[in-house]
Amino acid sequence: MRAQPFITLCKLLIGLGLVGMTLNSPAAQQSSPTDKGKIKKCQDAAGNWHYGDTADEACRQSKIIEMNKRGIETKEVAAPLTDEQRKTQEIEEVEKEKAAQLAAERARRDKILVSIYANEGDITAMRDRKLAEIDAQIRGSQATLAAQQGALARLQAKAKAESNGKPVPEQTQTGIGKAEAVIAKQAAFIQSKLQEQAAVKQQFQADLERYRQLKTKPAEKQ
């Protein structure tokens, strides 16, 4: 079926009462030079179609379709996003950015991993050295802790003997307080080092597994 000239199409639409805006409407007179020879149509919220040189105000939130003089559709302009759609789009963009950053960081770590270690043995050797250093710190702190616990026990026994129904001497009380503070500090230090030790084991295990993947990954085609 041959497309009818645009003027014929408009007459038909006017006769059917479907045209909500004509070329003589105030909105149509605001069309730009680049829109000359084009016609736009849109459908408002009530389902009514509007035609003219520009998009009708009633269709500001609707999809716009451009047609040539013969009434053939040539371009489609999507409807503007709603507030909810815009928020969803912003969230998706943030998530994409995070994913891109994680991928970049992963690529950076992979590059370092294969450049530092010549083989799996180098990874386990480095792990063992770090664990040994932490273990030495733990043992040193445990020795200090044990010494302070012994000192505290002696001071508490002294305080008991000195009191005999009387107030404990200030010097003894001060010594007990200092010993208790050192014990608490050493206990916290040991706990933190045990956690660090576990984290080192976990990290090196992950590095070892990733290293194996990178070394067994087929070379990409050029």
PDB file of N, CA and C in Angstrom, residues 101-157:
ATOM      1  N   GLN A 101      35.960  -1.237  39.257  1.00  0.00           N
ATOM      2  CA  GLN A 101      37.073  -0.991  40.167  1.00  0.00           C
ATOM      3  C   GLN A 101      37.615  -2.298  40.737  1.00  0.00           C
ATOM      4  N   LEU A 102      36.704  -3.219  41.091  1.00  0.00           N
ATOM      5  CA  LEU A 102      37.131  -4.511  41.616  1.00  0.00           C
ATOM      6  C   LEU A 102      37.894  -5.307  40.559  1.00  0.00           C
ATOM      7  N   ALA A 103      37.418  -5.232  39.312  1.00  0.00           N
ATOM      8  CA  ALA A 103      38.088  -5.940  38.228  1.00  0.00           C
ATOM      9  C   ALA A 103      39.482  -5.367  37.988  1.00  0.00           C
ATOM     10  N   ALA A 104      39.599  -4.042  38.060  1.00  0.00           N
ATOM     11  CA  ALA A 104      40.892  -3.391  37.867  1.00  0.00           C
ATOM     12  C   ALA A 104      41.854  -3.767  38.997  1.00  0.00           C
ATOM     13  N   GLU A 105      41.333  -3.794  40.229  1.00  0.00           N
ATOM     14  CA  GLU A 105      42.173  -4.169  41.371  1.00  0.00           C
ATOM     15  C   GLU A 105      42.602  -5.630  41.270  1.00  0.00           C
ATOM     16  N   ARG A 106      41.692  -6.485  40.807  1.00  0.00           N
ATOM     17  CA  ARG A 106      42.019  -7.901  40.640  1.00  0.00           C
ATOM     18  C   ARG A 106      43.116  -8.070  39.591  1.00  0.00           C
ATOM     19  N   ALA A 107      43.008  -7.337  38.506  1.00  0.00           N
ATOM     20  CA  ALA A 107      44.018  -7.411  37.446  1.00  0.00           C
ATOM     21  C   ALA A 107      45.376  -6.931  37.957  1.00  0.00           C
ATOM     22  N   ARG A 108      45.345  -5.879  38.789  1.00  0.00           N
ATOM     23  CA  ARG A 108      46.590  -5.355  39.349  1.00  0.00           C
ATOM     24  C   ARG A 108      47.252  -6.379  40.268  1.00  0.00           C
ATOM     25  N   ARG A 109      46.441  -7.009  41.119  1.00  0.00           N
ATOM     26  CA  ARG A 109      46.979  -8.024  42.038  1.00  0.00           C
ATOM     27  C   ARG A 109      47.500  -9.242  41.277  1.00  0.00           C
ATOM     28  N   ASP A 110      46.801  -9.615  40.223  1.00  0.00           N
ATOM     29  CA  ASP A 110      47.249 -10.752  39.413  1.00  0.00           C
ATOM     30  C   ASP A 110      48.621 -10.476  38.802  1.00  0.00           C
ATOM     31  N   LYS A 111      48.784  -9.252  38.309  1.00  0.00           N
ATOM     32  CA  LYS A 111      50.055  -8.875  37.694  1.00  0.00           C
ATOM     33  C   LYS A 111      51.192  -8.935  38.705  1.00  0.00           C
ATOM     34  N   ILE A 112      50.913  -8.431  39.911  1.00  0.00           N
ATOM     35  CA  ILE A 112      51.937  -8.460  40.973  1.00  0.00           C
ATOM     36  C   ILE A 112      52.247  -9.896  41.370  1.00  0.00           C
ATOM     37  N   LEU A 113      51.205 -10.705  41.470  1.00  0.00           N
ATOM     38  CA  LEU A 113      51.358 -12.091  41.924  1.00  0.00           C
ATOM     39  C   LEU A 113      52.302 -12.886  41.021  1.00  0.00           C
ATOM     40  N   VAL A 114      52.096 -12.790  39.726  1.00  0.00           N
ATOM     41  CA  VAL A 114      52.931 -13.574  38.794  1.00  0.00           C
ATOM     42  C   VAL A 114      54.302 -12.963  38.608  1.00  0.00           C
ATOM     43  N   SER A 115      54.459 -11.680  38.948  1.00  0.00           N
ATOM     44  CA  SER A 115      55.770 -11.046  38.789  1.00  0.00           C
ATOM     45  C   SER A 115      56.668 -11.257  40.008  1.00  0.00           C
ATOM     46  N   ILE A 116      56.063 -11.408  41.191  1.00  0.00           N
ATOM     47  CA  ILE A 116      56.845 -11.580  42.420  1.00  0.00           C
ATOM     48  C   ILE A 116      57.312 -13.019  42.611  1.00  0.00           C
ATOM     49  N   TYR A 117      56.419 -13.964  42.350  1.00  0.00           N
ATOM     50  CA  TYR A 117      56.725 -15.367  42.646  1.00  0.00           C
ATOM     51  C   TYR A 117      57.051 -16.141  41.364  1.00  0.00           C
ATOM     52  N   ALA A 118      58.158 -16.867  41.431  1.00  0.00           N
ATOM     53  CA  ALA A 118      58.556 -17.673  40.275  1.00  0.00           C
ATOM     54  C   ALA A 118      57.830 -19.009  40.250  1.00  0.00           C
ATOM     55  N   ASN A 119      57.438 -19.482  41.425  1.00  0.00           N
ATOM     56  CA  ASN A 119      56.733 -20.759  41.511  1.00  0.00           C
ATOM     57  C   ASN A 119      55.947 -20.815  42.812  1.00  0.00           C
ATOM     58  N   GLU A 120      55.205 -21.903  43.008  1.00  0.00           N
ATOM     59  CA  GLU A 120      54.379 -22.054  44.210  1.00  0.00           C
ATOM     60  C   GLU A 120      55.223 -22.127  45.476  1.00  0.00           C
ATOM     61  N   GLY A 121      56.429 -22.681  45.351  1.00  0.00           N
ATOM     62  CA  GLY A 121      57.310 -22.793  46.510  1.00  0.00           C
ATOM     63  C   GLY A 121      57.672 -21.436  47.085  1.00  0.00           C
ATOM     64  N   ASP A 122      57.815 -20.434  46.215  1.00  0.00           N
ATOM     65  CA  ASP A 122      58.130 -19.093  46.689  1.00  0.00           C
ATOM     66  C   ASP A 122      56.985 -18.537  47.545  1.00  0.00           C
ATOM     67  N   ILE A 123      55.768 -18.868  47.169  1.00  0.00           N
ATOM     68  CA  ILE A 123      54.601 -18.377  47.918  1.00  0.00           C
ATOM     69  C   ILE A 123      54.558 -19.002  49.309  1.00  0.00           C
ATOM     70  N   THR A 124      54.721 -20.307  49.372  1.00  0.00           N
ATOM     71  CA  THR A 124      54.670 -20.984  50.676  1.00  0.00           C
ATOM     72  C   THR A 124      55.848 -20.565  51.557  1.00  0.00           C
ATOM     73  N   ALA A 125      57.007 -20.307  50.946  1.00  0.00           N
ATOM     74  CA  ALA A 125      58.178 -19.878  51.724  1.00  0.00           C
ATOM     75  C   ALA A 125      57.927 -18.500  52.341  1.00  0.00           C
ATOM     76  N   MET A 126      57.346 -17.598  51.551  1.00  0.00           N
ATOM     77  CA  MET A 126      57.036 -16.269  52.063  1.00  0.00           C
ATOM     78  C   MET A 126      55.987 -16.352  53.171  1.00  0.00           C
ATOM     79  N   ARG A 127      55.000 -17.202  52.987  1.00  0.00           N
ATOM     80  CA  ARG A 127      53.976 -17.395  54.005  1.00  0.00           C
ATOM     81  C   ARG A 127      54.590 -17.874  55.309  1.00  0.00           C
ATOM     82  N   ASP A 128      55.468 -18.875  55.221  1.00  0.00           N
ATOM     83  CA  ASP A 128      56.079 -19.437  56.415  1.00  0.00           C
ATOM     84  C   ASP A 128      56.946 -18.412  57.147  1.00  0.00           C
ATOM     85  N   ARG A 129      57.631 -17.536  56.396  1.00  0.00           N
ATOM     86  CA  ARG A 129      58.459 -16.508  57.036  1.00  0.00           C
ATOM     87  C   ARG A 129      57.588 -15.519  57.817  1.00  0.00           C
ATOM     88  N   LYS A 130      56.490 -15.099  57.203  1.00  0.00           N
ATOM     89  CA  LYS A 130      55.594 -14.155  57.882  1.00  0.00           C
ATOM     90  C   LYS A 130      54.959 -14.789  59.131  1.00  0.00           C
ATOM     91  N   LEU A 131      54.557 -16.049  59.011  1.00  0.00           N
ATOM     92  CA  LEU A 131      53.962 -16.732  60.155  1.00  0.00           C
ATOM     93  C   LEU A 131      54.973 -16.913  61.278  1.00  0.00           C
ATOM     94  N   ALA A 132      56.227 -17.159  60.906  1.00  0.00           N
ATOM     95  CA  ALA A 132      57.279 -17.330  61.912  1.00  0.00           C
ATOM     96  C   ALA A 132      57.523 -16.018  62.656  1.00  0.00           C
ATOM     97  N   GLU A 133      57.482 -14.894  61.935  1.00  0.00           N
ATOM     98  CA  GLU A 133      57.679 -13.593  62.569  1.00  0.00           C
ATOM     99  C   GLU A 133      56.560 -13.307  63.572  1.00  0.00           C
ATOM    100  N   ILE A 134      55.351 -13.595  63.177  1.00  0.00           N
ATOM    101  CA  ILE A 134      54.213 -13.364  64.078  1.00  0.00           C
ATOM    102  C   ILE A 134      54.293 -14.296  65.281  1.00  0.00           C
ATOM    103  N   ASP A 135      54.689 -15.541  65.031  1.00  0.00           N
ATOM    104  CA  ASP A 135      54.790 -16.514  66.121  1.00  0.00           C
ATOM    105  C   ASP A 135      55.833 -16.077  67.146  1.00  0.00           C
ATOM    106  N   ALA A 136      56.928 -15.484  66.666  1.00  0.00           N
ATOM    107  CA  ALA A 136      57.965 -15.006  67.579  1.00  0.00           C
ATOM    108  C   ALA A 136      57.420 -13.877  68.450  1.00  0.00           C
ATOM    109  N   GLN A 137      56.613 -13.003  67.862  1.00  0.00           N
ATOM    110  CA  GLN A 137      56.015 -11.917  68.637  1.00  0.00           C
ATOM    111  C   GLN A 137      55.045 -12.460  69.680  1.00  0.00           C
ATOM    112  N   ILE A 138      54.303 -13.479  69.295  1.00  0.00           N
ATOM    113  CA  ILE A 138      53.345 -14.082  70.230  1.00  0.00           C
ATOM    114  C   ILE A 138      54.079 -14.715  71.407  1.00  0.00           C
ATOM    115  N   ARG A 139      55.150 -15.448  71.120  1.00  0.00           N
ATOM    116  CA  ARG A 139      55.906 -16.106  72.198  1.00  0.00           C
ATOM    117  C   ARG A 139      56.517 -15.077  73.143  1.00  0.00           C
ATOM    118  N   GLY A 140      57.038 -13.982  72.587  1.00  0.00           N
ATOM    119  CA  GLY A 140      57.617 -12.934  73.432  1.00  0.00           C
ATOM    120  C   GLY A 140      56.571 -12.318  74.347  1.00  0.00           C
ATOM    121  N   SER A 141      55.398 -12.088  73.804  1.00  0.00           N
ATOM    122  CA  SER A 141      54.316 -11.504  74.592  1.00  0.00           C
ATOM    123  C   SER A 141      53.808 -12.494  75.635  1.00  0.00           C
ATOM    124  N   GLN A 142      53.780 -13.759  75.290  1.00  0.00           N
ATOM    125  CA  GLN A 142      53.355 -14.780  76.245  1.00  0.00           C
ATOM    126  C   GLN A 142      54.310 -14.867  77.428  1.00  0.00           C
ATOM    127  N   ALA A 143      55.611 -14.689  77.146  1.00  0.00           N
ATOM    128  CA  ALA A 143      56.601 -14.714  78.227  1.00  0.00           C
ATOM    129  C   ALA A 143      56.389 -13.528  79.167  1.00  0.00           C
ATOM    130  N   THR A 144      56.140 -12.359  78.565  1.00  0.00           N
ATOM    131  CA  THR A 144      55.879 -11.170  79.384  1.00  0.00           C
ATOM    132  C   THR A 144      54.606 -11.348  80.203  1.00  0.00           C
ATOM    133  N   LEU A 145      53.604 -11.934  79.559  1.00  0.00           N
ATOM    134  CA  LEU A 145      52.327 -12.165  80.236  1.00  0.00           C
ATOM    135  C   LEU A 145      52.512 -13.090  81.434  1.00  0.00           C
ATOM    136  N   ALA A 146      53.236 -14.151  81.220  1.00  0.00           N
ATOM    137  CA  ALA A 146      53.460 -15.112  82.303  1.00  0.00           C
ATOM    138  C   ALA A 146      54.198 -14.461  83.473  1.00  0.00           C
ATOM    139  N   ALA A 147      55.204 -13.630  83.140  1.00  0.00           N
ATOM    140  CA  ALA A 147      55.974 -12.954  84.191  1.00  0.00           C
ATOM    141  C   ALA A 147      55.076 -12.002  84.985  1.00  0.00           C
ATOM    142  N   GLN A 148      54.235 -11.265  84.303  1.00  0.00           N
ATOM    143  CA  GLN A 148      53.354 -10.315  84.973  1.00  0.00           C
ATOM    144  C   GLN A 148      52.289 -11.025  85.805  1.00  0.00           C
ATOM    145  N   GLN A 149      51.829 -12.187  85.316  1.00  0.00           N
ATOM    146  CA  GLN A 149      50.854 -12.958  86.092  1.00  0.00           C
ATOM    147  C   GLN A 149      51.484 -13.452  87.392  1.00  0.00           C
ATOM    148  N   GLY A 150      52.761 -13.840  87.305  1.00  0.00           N
ATOM    149  CA  GLY A 150      53.466 -14.268  88.519  1.00  0.00           C
ATOM    150  C   GLY A 150      53.660 -13.113  89.477  1.00  0.00           C
ATOM    151  N   ALA A 151      54.028 -11.928  88.912  1.00  0.00           N
ATOM    152  CA  ALA A 151      54.220 -10.749  89.754  1.00  0.00           C
ATOM    153  C   ALA A 151      52.911 -10.347  90.424  1.00  0.00           C
ATOM    154  N   LEU A 152      51.827 -10.441  89.674  1.00  0.00           N
ATOM    155  CA  LEU A 152      50.521 -10.083  90.221  1.00  0.00           C
ATOM    156  C   LEU A 152      50.144 -11.020  91.368  1.00  0.00           C
ATOM    157  N   ALA A 153      50.402 -12.292  91.188  1.00  0.00           N
ATOM    158  CA  ALA A 153      50.074 -13.265  92.231  1.00  0.00           C
ATOM    159  C   ALA A 153      50.846 -12.952  93.507  1.00  0.00           C
ATOM    160  N   ARG A 154      52.116 -12.585  93.352  1.00  0.00           N
ATOM    161  CA  ARG A 154      52.938 -12.265  94.526  1.00  0.00           C
ATOM    162  C   ARG A 154      52.436 -10.992  95.214  1.00  0.00           C
ATOM    163  N   LEU A 155      52.076  -9.996  94.399  1.00  0.00           N
ATOM    164  CA  LEU A 155      51.584  -8.744  94.975  1.00  0.00           C
ATOM    165  C   LEU A 155      50.252  -8.948  95.692  1.00  0.00           C
ATOM    166  N   GLN A 156      49.413  -9.786  95.139  1.00  0.00           N
ATOM    167  CA  GLN A 156      48.123 -10.061  95.777  1.00  0.00           C
ATOM    168  C   GLN A 156      48.324 -10.800  97.100  1.00  0.00           C
ATOM    169  N   ALA A 157      49.277 -11.710  97.113  1.00  0.00           N
ATOM    170  CA  ALA A 157      49.574 -12.432  98.357  1.00  0.00           C
ATOM    171  C   ALA A 157      50.140 -11.470  99.397  1.00  0.00           C
TER     172      ALA A 157
END
